[in-house]
Amino acid sequence: MEQETKWRAFRGQLEATSNLAADAQRALAQLRSCQEELSLRLGKVNAARTQTPACRPAAPQGSNAAPLKSLSVQELSTSLEESSVVLEKAVRALQENLEKMRTSDKGRHKWPDP
């Protein structure tokens, strides 16, 4: 019974960690999309100034491509900053969860250190 309770708690931590990883993945995808759109727009501005053809980055992929095109450069920059903050928080929480899982299992098994 006690082992089953511990297993349920561990599964709960594992699910929470998985959700945090998914949040980090979404934030990273948003960050990349904003970066690509900003690079595309700034590349066009720089190309017009220098009168030379610029390398054109790939268009943002995924469901955010169309909405990002409608945003101003300032809005894109703000979205980029917000995505960075969300990603930072998600990664920090993910690290904390992984550390909790690691320390709760410490001493039970003799796993080799990586």
Backbone as ProteinMPNN parsed JSONL, in Angstrom:
{"seq_chain_A": "MEQETKWRAFRGQLEATSNLAADAQRALAQLRSCQEELSLRLGKVNAARTQTPACRPAAPQGSNAAPLKSLSVQELSTSLEESSVVLEKAVRALQENLEKMRTSDKGRHKWPDP", "coords_chain_A": {"N_chain_A": [[0.826, -1.196, 0.0], [1.886, 1.268, 0.863], [3.937, 1.508, -0.967], [2.509, 1.745, -3.318], [1.279, 4.224, -2.964], [3.533, 5.863, -2.939], [4.347, 5.42, -5.557], [2.21, 6.535, -6.996], [2.511, 9.232, -6.243], [5.002, 9.733, -7.38], [4.384, 9.361, -10.079], [2.623, 11.498, -10.391], [4.403, 13.651, -10.054], [5.973, 13.155, -12.265], [4.149, 13.557, -14.359], [3.593, 16.285, -13.96], [6.119, 17.313, -14.501], [6.356, 16.599, -17.159], [4.336, 18.192, -18.261], [5.409, 20.714, -17.731], [7.652, 20.585, -19.376], [6.406, 20.524, -21.856], [5.235, 23.067, -21.836], [7.557, 24.613, -21.882], [8.515, 23.869, -24.377], [6.515, 24.921, -26.066], [6.833, 27.66, -25.516], [9.429, 28.016, -26.464], [9.052, 27.474, -29.183], [7.388, 29.636, -29.856], [9.132, 31.732, -29.315], [11.145, 31.248, -31.225], [9.637, 31.571, -33.574], [8.973, 34.294, -33.426], [11.554, 35.373, -33.527], [12.35, 34.565, -36.099], [10.488, 35.935, -37.693], [11.083, 38.597, -37.025], [13.752, 38.679, -37.929], [13.342, 38.285, -40.635], [11.894, 40.611, -41.313], [13.695, 42.662, -40.489], [15.821, 41.986, -42.057], [14.825, 42.636, -44.568], [14.653, 45.415, -44.299], [17.355, 46.089, -43.913], [18.356, 45.141, -46.331], [17.151, 46.858, -48.137], [18.402, 49.221, -47.469], [21.087, 48.754, -48.089], [21.051, 48.016, -50.714], [21.555, 45.462, -51.626], [20.901, 42.015, -52.251], [19.388, 40.209, -49.644], [19.902, 37.372, -47.503], [17.216, 35.325, -47.112], [15.476, 34.309, -44.352], [13.759, 31.284, -43.439], [10.21, 31.225, -43.484], [8.192, 31.71, -40.565], [7.15, 28.744, -39.001], [4.278, 26.727, -38.31], [1.307, 27.307, -36.283], [1.409, 29.967, -35.569], [2.325, 31.589, -37.585], [0.738, 33.213, -39.368], [-0.615, 35.126, -37.589], [1.668, 36.441, -36.538], [2.683, 37.824, -38.68], [0.962, 39.935, -38.88], [1.597, 41.555, -36.791], [3.238, 44.474, -35.46], [6.691, 45.592, -35.607], [7.469, 46.438, -33.077], [5.525, 45.149, -31.484], [6.183, 42.507, -32.054], [8.737, 42.416, -30.943], [8.102, 42.799, -28.242], [6.567, 40.499, -27.83], [8.555, 38.615, -28.213], [10.219, 39.149, -26.009], [8.411, 38.516, -23.936], [8.007, 35.801, -24.451], [10.555, 34.89, -23.913], [10.709, 35.296, -21.149], [8.666, 33.586, -20.255], [9.716, 31.151, -21.148], [12.068, 31.039, -19.625], [11.0, 30.851, -17.001], [9.597, 28.436, -17.226], [11.643, 26.606, -17.764], [13.161, 26.858, -15.442], [11.306, 25.944, -13.494], [10.981, 23.363, -14.457], [13.559, 22.323, -14.082], [13.645, 22.422, -11.271], [11.604, 20.608, -10.616], [12.656, 18.247, -11.727], [14.905, 17.992, -10.133], [13.712, 17.587, -7.623], [12.51, 15.128, -8.114], [14.764, 13.583, -8.521], [16.116, 13.772, -6.056], [14.217, 12.672, -4.333], [14.303, 10.046, -4.961], [16.819, 9.339, -4.363], [19.325, 7.259, -2.992], [17.763, 5.011, -2.885], [18.281, 3.409, -5.074], [21.192, 2.204, -6.65], [22.233, 3.837, -8.94], [24.42, 4.562, -11.635], [26.28, 7.621, -11.771], [25.781, 10.126, -14.273]], "CA_chain_A": [[0.0, 0.0, 0.0], [2.765, 2.435, 0.936], [4.668, 1.592, -2.228], [1.56, 2.227, -4.319], [1.132, 5.655, -2.702], [4.759, 6.509, -3.429], [4.331, 5.339, -7.015], [1.249, 7.549, -7.467], [3.136, 10.545, -6.058], [6.054, 9.854, -8.383], [3.703, 9.552, -11.377], [2.127, 12.877, -10.391], [5.559, 14.512, -10.313], [6.382, 12.909, -13.645], [3.173, 14.254, -15.207], [3.832, 17.725, -13.819], [7.362, 17.594, -15.215], [6.034, 16.49, -18.581], [3.574, 19.399, -18.611], [6.356, 21.834, -17.744], [8.469, 20.437, -20.581], [5.553, 20.93, -22.979], [5.152, 24.525, -21.753], [8.853, 25.142, -22.348], [8.578, 23.632, -25.818], [5.647, 25.914, -26.718], [7.47, 28.97, -25.382], [10.572, 28.024, -27.37], [8.521, 27.584, -30.54], [6.932, 31.021, -30.012], [10.344, 32.549, -29.355], [11.766, 31.043, -32.547], [8.779, 32.182, -34.59], [9.166, 35.746, -33.336], [12.9, 35.668, -34.016], [12.365, 34.408, -37.549], [9.72, 37.031, -38.297], [11.881, 39.823, -36.872], [14.893, 38.574, -38.833], [12.828, 38.487, -41.988], [11.577, 42.039, -41.49], [14.905, 43.474, -40.385], [16.603, 41.662, -43.243], [14.279, 43.431, -45.665], [15.042, 46.804, -44.057], [18.79, 46.178, -44.187], [18.577, 44.928, -47.758], [16.745, 48.08, -48.832], [19.408, 50.242, -47.198], [22.37, 48.451, -48.724], [20.802, 47.733, -52.118], [22.03, 44.124, -51.973], [19.919, 41.003, -51.842], [19.652, 39.613, -48.334], [19.486, 35.989, -47.326], [15.886, 35.359, -46.521], [15.222, 33.154, -43.488], [12.5, 30.579, -43.67], [9.043, 31.83, -42.83], [7.847, 31.009, -39.334], [6.308, 27.586, -39.207], [3.328, 26.465, -37.235], [0.048, 28.04, -36.272], [1.623, 31.374, -35.248], [2.906, 32.297, -38.722], [-0.143, 34.27, -39.862], [-0.769, 36.23, -36.637], [2.91, 37.181, -36.365], [2.845, 38.721, -39.826], [0.115, 41.104, -38.686], [2.117, 42.354, -35.683], [4.273, 45.457, -35.758], [8.007, 45.204, -35.107], [7.434, 46.655, -31.627], [4.735, 44.072, -30.892], [6.995, 41.296, -32.172], [9.799, 42.531, -29.95], [7.461, 42.569, -26.948], [6.223, 39.077, -27.78], [9.827, 37.913, -28.054], [10.613, 39.314, -24.609], [7.477, 37.757, -23.104], [8.306, 34.386, -24.662], [11.808, 34.614, -23.199], [10.389, 35.215, -19.721], [7.902, 32.356, -20.062], [10.646, 30.043, -21.312], [12.954, 31.02, -18.457], [10.245, 30.336, -15.857], [9.276, 27.035, -17.467], [12.877, 25.82, -17.617], [13.502, 26.868, -14.014], [10.37, 25.037, -12.817], [11.308, 22.02, -14.93], [14.77, 21.922, -13.362], [13.286, 22.191, -9.872], [10.85, 19.354, -10.553], [13.582, 17.139, -11.968], [15.751, 17.869, -8.939], [12.883, 16.964, -6.586], [12.355, 13.722, -8.452], [16.06, 12.934, -8.347], [16.438, 13.661, -4.635], [13.262, 11.789, -3.649], [14.671, 8.673, -5.285], [18.223, 9.158, -4.013], [19.591, 6.3, -1.954], [17.015, 3.774, -3.06], [18.934, 2.616, -6.105], [22.583, 2.562, -6.892], [22.406, 4.143, -10.353], [25.676, 5.278, -11.888], [26.144, 9.03, -12.104], [26.101, 10.374, -15.685]], "C_chain_A": [[0.871, 1.262, 0.0], [3.519, 2.635, -0.376], [3.765, 2.126, -3.345], [1.34, 3.739, -4.175], [2.35, 6.421, -3.207], [4.791, 6.516, -4.951], [3.37, 6.378, -7.601], [1.834, 8.952, -7.358], [4.212, 10.772, -7.102], [5.451, 10.081, -9.777], [3.141, 10.965, -11.491], [3.244, 13.863, -10.68], [6.01, 14.375, -11.763], [5.435, 13.602, -14.625], [3.375, 15.765, -15.158], [5.092, 18.127, -14.579], [7.14, 17.547, -16.717], [5.266, 17.721, -19.065], [4.478, 20.631, -18.679], [7.247, 21.782, -18.984], [7.676, 20.855, -21.818], [5.388, 22.455, -23.01], [6.429, 25.174, -22.278], [8.979, 24.978, -23.856], [7.713, 24.641, -26.577], [6.263, 27.307, -26.663], [8.664, 29.091, -26.33], [10.121, 28.155, -28.821], [8.053, 29.013, -30.826], [8.121, 31.959, -30.144], [11.017, 32.45, -30.727], [10.953, 31.694, -33.656], [8.943, 33.699, -34.611], [10.537, 36.142, -33.874], [12.961, 35.591, -35.534], [11.637, 35.56, -38.238], [10.483, 38.345, -38.186], [13.087, 39.81, -37.811], [14.474, 38.824, -40.271], [12.566, 39.967, -42.242], [12.818, 42.915, -41.439], [15.835, 43.203, -41.548], [16.132, 42.459, -44.446], [14.687, 44.89, -45.527], [16.512, 46.985, -44.393], [19.084, 46.009, -45.665], [18.204, 46.181, -48.541], [17.781, 49.184, -48.631], [20.687, 50.006, -47.985], [22.247, 48.158, -50.21], [21.391, 46.396, -52.56], [20.998, 43.117, -51.525], [20.327, 40.354, -50.531], [19.253, 38.149, -48.347], [18.15, 36.031, -46.595], [15.665, 34.129, -45.66], [13.882, 32.518, -43.827], [11.382, 31.268, -42.911], [8.725, 31.051, -41.569], [6.891, 29.864, -39.613], [5.342, 27.446, -38.054], [2.13, 27.378, -37.308], [0.224, 29.528, -36.011], [2.089, 32.204, -36.432], [2.021, 33.454, -39.187], [-0.312, 35.407, -38.85], [0.501, 37.063, -36.464], [3.119, 38.176, -37.501], [2.035, 40.004, -39.653], [0.611, 42.015, -37.557], [3.156, 43.36, -36.169], [5.603, 44.948, -35.211], [8.056, 45.375, -33.589], [6.659, 45.542, -30.932], [5.491, 42.739, -30.956], [8.107, 41.281, -31.127], [9.255, 42.254, -28.55], [7.111, 41.097, -26.78], [7.469, 38.225, -27.584], [10.298, 37.978, -26.599], [9.72, 38.487, -23.68], [7.74, 36.259, -23.227], [9.582, 33.987, -23.939], [11.556, 34.44, -21.707], [9.64, 33.915, -19.421], [8.823, 31.142, -20.162], [11.565, 29.92, -20.102], [12.248, 30.433, -17.241], [9.95, 28.849, -16.016], [10.51, 26.152, -17.273], [13.288, 25.755, -16.146], [12.601, 25.899, -13.242], [10.642, 23.588, -13.208], [12.543, 21.488, -14.201], [14.461, 21.598, -11.896], [12.536, 20.874, -9.715], [11.766, 18.149, -10.753], [14.488, 16.908, -10.759], [14.971, 17.209, -7.798], [12.733, 15.469, -6.841], [13.659, 12.964, -8.202], [16.363, 12.73, -6.864], [15.467, 12.757, -3.892], [13.609, 10.327, -3.882], [16.1, 8.353, -4.85], [18.364, 8.146, -2.861], [18.824, 4.995, -2.102], [17.687, 2.824, -4.04], [20.375, 3.098, -6.249], [22.79, 2.75, -8.394], [23.731, 4.858, -10.541], [25.398, 6.723, -12.233], [26.521, 9.25, -13.56], [27.4, 11.121, -15.848]], "O_chain_A": [[0.627, 2.198, -0.761], [3.716, 3.76, -0.836], [4.218, 2.873, -4.211], [1.228, 4.445, -5.177], [2.225, 7.482, -3.819], [5.211, 7.497, -5.565], [3.691, 7.026, -8.597], [1.674, 9.768, -8.266], [4.331, 11.868, -7.651], [5.952, 10.894, -10.553], [3.177, 11.563, -12.566], [3.065, 14.802, -11.456], [6.382, 15.357, -12.404], [5.884, 14.175, -15.618], [3.335, 16.44, -16.187], [5.12, 19.172, -15.23], [7.681, 18.369, -17.457], [5.524, 18.229, -20.156], [4.334, 21.476, -19.562], [7.558, 22.817, -19.573], [8.228, 21.476, -22.726], [5.399, 23.062, -24.082], [6.384, 26.154, -23.021], [9.497, 25.864, -24.535], [8.13, 25.158, -27.614], [6.22, 28.049, -27.645], [8.883, 30.144, -26.929], [10.745, 28.873, -29.602], [8.294, 29.54, -31.912], [8.122, 32.865, -30.978], [11.407, 33.463, -31.309], [11.513, 32.297, -34.571], [9.038, 34.31, -35.675], [10.664, 37.133, -34.594], [13.556, 36.454, -36.18], [12.111, 36.093, -39.242], [10.528, 39.12, -39.141], [13.403, 40.831, -38.423], [15.175, 39.496, -41.028], [12.973, 40.509, -43.27], [12.974, 43.817, -42.262], [16.563, 44.096, -41.982], [16.945, 42.908, -45.255], [15.028, 45.536, -46.517], [16.877, 47.935, -45.086], [19.975, 46.671, -46.197], [18.879, 46.526, -49.511], [18.008, 49.993, -49.53], [21.297, 50.949, -48.488], [23.262, 48.062, -50.899], [21.694, 46.214, -53.739], [20.297, 43.333, -50.536], [21.489, 39.993, -50.343], [18.376, 37.738, -49.107], [18.004, 36.708, -45.577], [15.665, 33.011, -46.177], [13.002, 33.142, -44.42], [11.591, 31.823, -41.832], [8.968, 29.846, -41.512], [5.935, 30.01, -40.375], [5.561, 27.978, -36.966], [1.956, 28.127, -38.269], [-0.72, 30.293, -36.211], [2.237, 33.419, -36.3], [2.515, 34.565, -39.378], [-0.162, 36.568, -39.229], [0.415, 38.274, -36.263], [3.676, 39.254, -37.291], [2.383, 41.042, -40.217], [0.102, 43.123, -37.387], [3.857, 43.128, -37.155], [5.637, 43.987, -34.442], [8.629, 44.538, -32.892], [7.095, 45.042, -29.895], [5.439, 41.945, -30.017], [8.377, 40.252, -30.507], [9.889, 41.548, -27.765], [7.33, 40.516, -25.717], [7.435, 37.224, -26.867], [10.726, 36.972, -26.034], [10.208, 37.838, -22.754], [7.702, 35.532, -22.234], [9.684, 32.878, -23.414], [12.12, 33.546, -21.075], [9.946, 33.228, -18.447], [8.724, 30.215, -19.359], [11.81, 28.817, -19.613], [12.822, 29.611, -16.527], [10.041, 28.089, -15.052], [10.421, 25.075, -16.683], [13.716, 24.705, -15.666], [13.089, 25.119, -12.425], [10.543, 22.689, -12.373], [12.564, 20.34, -13.757], [14.961, 20.613, -11.353], [12.803, 20.111, -8.787], [11.662, 17.154, -10.036], [14.795, 15.768, -10.409], [15.514, 16.365, -7.086], [12.815, 14.654, -5.922], [13.642, 11.83, -7.723], [16.811, 11.658, -6.457], [15.855, 12.129, -2.907], [13.246, 9.465, -3.081], [16.538, 7.208, -4.963], [17.612, 8.187, -1.888], [19.197, 3.984, -1.507], [17.668, 1.606, -3.866], [20.698, 4.259, -5.993], [23.438, 1.931, -9.045], [24.126, 5.669, -9.703], [24.41, 7.033, -12.9], [27.471, 8.638, -14.048], [27.811, 11.408, -16.973]]}, "name": "protein", "num_of_chains": 1, "seq": "MEQETKWRAFRGQLEATSNLAADAQRALAQLRSCQEELSLRLGKVNAARTQTPACRPAAPQGSNAAPLKSLSVQELSTSLEESSVVLEKAVRALQENLEKMRTSDKGRHKWPDP"}
